[in-house]
XYZ file of C-alpha atoms in Angstrom:
159
model
C -0.196 -2.537 6.547
C -3.251 -0.681 7.786
C -5.627 0.308 5.008
C -7.322 3.654 5.533
C -9.479 5.529 3.028
C -10.503 9.145 3.397
C -13.203 10.226 0.969
C -14.737 13.684 1.245
C -16.641 16.181 -0.860
C -16.501 19.649 0.682
C -17.290 23.303 0.029
C -14.358 24.611 2.061
C -10.830 25.259 0.738
C -8.528 22.240 0.755
C -5.680 22.038 3.272
C -3.043 20.256 1.197
C -0.431 20.157 3.975
C -2.885 18.579 6.433
C -4.035 16.006 3.843
C -0.437 15.031 3.093
C 0.398 14.777 6.819
C -2.607 12.495 7.363
C -1.286 10.077 4.728
C 1.904 9.497 6.702
C 2.381 6.932 9.433
C 2.302 3.484 7.845
C 5.704 1.983 8.570
C 5.218 -0.522 5.731
C 4.585 2.158 3.144
C 7.726 3.627 1.647
C 5.970 5.610 -1.073
C 3.438 8.404 -1.187
C 2.134 9.886 -4.433
C -0.264 12.766 -4.640
C -1.978 15.004 -7.102
C -3.482 18.413 -6.476
C -5.636 20.013 -9.164
C -6.371 23.747 -9.279
C -8.666 26.109 -11.146
C -6.737 27.414 -14.145
C -7.297 30.718 -15.904
C -7.651 29.341 -19.436
C -9.625 26.452 -20.909
C -10.815 25.455 -24.379
C -9.654 28.685 -25.994
C -11.222 31.062 -23.481
C -10.073 33.043 -20.438
C -11.630 31.577 -17.294
C -12.750 33.870 -14.447
C -13.995 31.192 -12.025
C -15.539 27.765 -11.656
C -18.571 26.290 -9.962
C -18.774 22.555 -9.311
C -22.017 20.787 -8.530
C -22.521 17.232 -7.322
C -25.153 14.782 -6.182
C -24.707 14.222 -2.400
C -24.479 10.569 -1.468
C -24.105 9.340 -5.037
C -20.836 11.200 -5.566
C -19.228 9.918 -2.358
C -20.318 6.375 -3.223
C -18.694 6.742 -6.650
C -15.439 7.981 -5.077
C -15.448 5.064 -2.622
C -15.838 2.658 -5.544
C -12.909 4.252 -7.365
C -10.715 3.881 -4.251
C -11.840 0.261 -3.835
C -11.003 -0.513 -7.485
C -7.541 1.053 -7.090
C -6.953 -1.214 -4.068
C -7.819 -4.251 -6.195
C -5.102 -3.288 -8.700
C -2.263 -2.200 -6.381
C -1.081 -2.788 -2.803
C -2.144 0.464 -1.154
C -1.974 1.510 2.459
C -3.893 4.769 2.558
C -6.072 6.428 -0.054
C -7.315 10.006 0.183
C -9.737 11.638 -2.238
C -10.955 15.101 -1.290
C -12.928 17.004 -3.913
C -14.184 20.527 -3.556
C -17.558 21.741 -4.829
C -19.248 25.121 -5.013
C -17.860 28.398 -6.334
C -14.093 28.677 -6.780
C -11.650 31.286 -7.986
C -8.530 30.956 -10.145
C -5.763 28.980 -8.360
C -8.141 27.471 -5.775
C -7.451 23.783 -5.254
C -10.244 21.565 -6.595
C -9.030 18.062 -5.816
C -6.489 16.243 -3.666
C -5.677 12.596 -4.414
C -3.039 10.851 -2.331
C -2.038 7.216 -1.931
C 0.578 5.319 0.012
C 2.099 1.989 -0.948
C 5.181 -0.093 -0.184
C 6.630 0.867 -3.587
C 6.655 3.983 -5.772
C 5.464 2.299 -8.980
C 2.189 1.254 -7.360
C 1.738 4.665 -5.719
C 2.310 6.575 -8.983
C 0.056 4.266 -11.001
C -2.753 4.254 -8.435
C -2.730 8.042 -8.121
C -2.964 8.481 -11.896
C -5.648 5.794 -12.175
C -7.782 7.485 -9.515
C -7.478 10.869 -11.237
C -8.306 9.367 -14.639
C -11.418 7.755 -13.147
C -12.411 11.013 -11.419
C -12.120 12.964 -14.670
C -14.230 10.493 -16.662
C -16.682 8.891 -14.211
C -17.215 10.831 -11.002
C -20.566 12.649 -10.924
C -19.435 16.262 -10.811
C -20.779 18.980 -13.076
C -18.562 21.964 -13.905
C -19.658 25.428 -14.933
C -16.945 27.859 -15.919
C -17.254 31.616 -15.881
C -15.551 32.823 -19.052
C -15.127 36.233 -20.631
C -17.146 36.960 -23.758
C -15.808 39.212 -26.535
C -16.976 42.318 -24.668
C -15.184 41.197 -21.490
C -18.370 40.237 -19.633
C -18.447 37.024 -17.603
C -20.774 34.335 -18.947
C -21.153 30.748 -17.739
C -20.711 27.581 -19.772
C -20.907 23.906 -18.870
C -17.640 22.002 -19.244
C -17.855 18.779 -21.239
C -15.568 15.770 -20.799
C -12.421 16.041 -22.910
C -11.517 13.367 -25.432
C -7.983 13.291 -23.997
C -9.359 12.309 -20.551
C -11.387 9.492 -22.101
C -8.300 8.301 -24.027
C -6.255 8.223 -20.807
C -8.946 6.159 -19.083
C -9.076 3.698 -21.983
C -5.409 2.876 -21.373
C -6.375 1.332 -18.020
C -8.969 -0.921 -19.675
C -6.410 -2.216 -22.155
C -3.839 -3.070 -19.485
């Protein structure tokens, strides 16, 4: 099994079909699991108009590489792809693509969820949402980590 990791932080729209196609090709991997996250129009009780993600170049990619490496230590993985978008985004734009291949589906599902849980709680990204105030004007607010994301991550520490 050839191990290949693709880690990228980009300002351009994600090409989900191309990312999925690039995961294919390991004859020993019978499973592929992926997750695609998008900008939603509602969060924390407010209508969302858009999102802006910031990051620290170099540090963020290193963090993502460490997350992929840790997933490999837990499960037999062939290919790992983490592509995360930064910059201004509109509703329904894809933010993140996580894909993994493995000989078996259980490992692929678990590794994909583990990577996403780590991204949500540890990766150095900063989110600013544009939300509508009571008068309908767009204002920006920083998005804090959710307790539910932290709880999901804690499950991996216990197991």
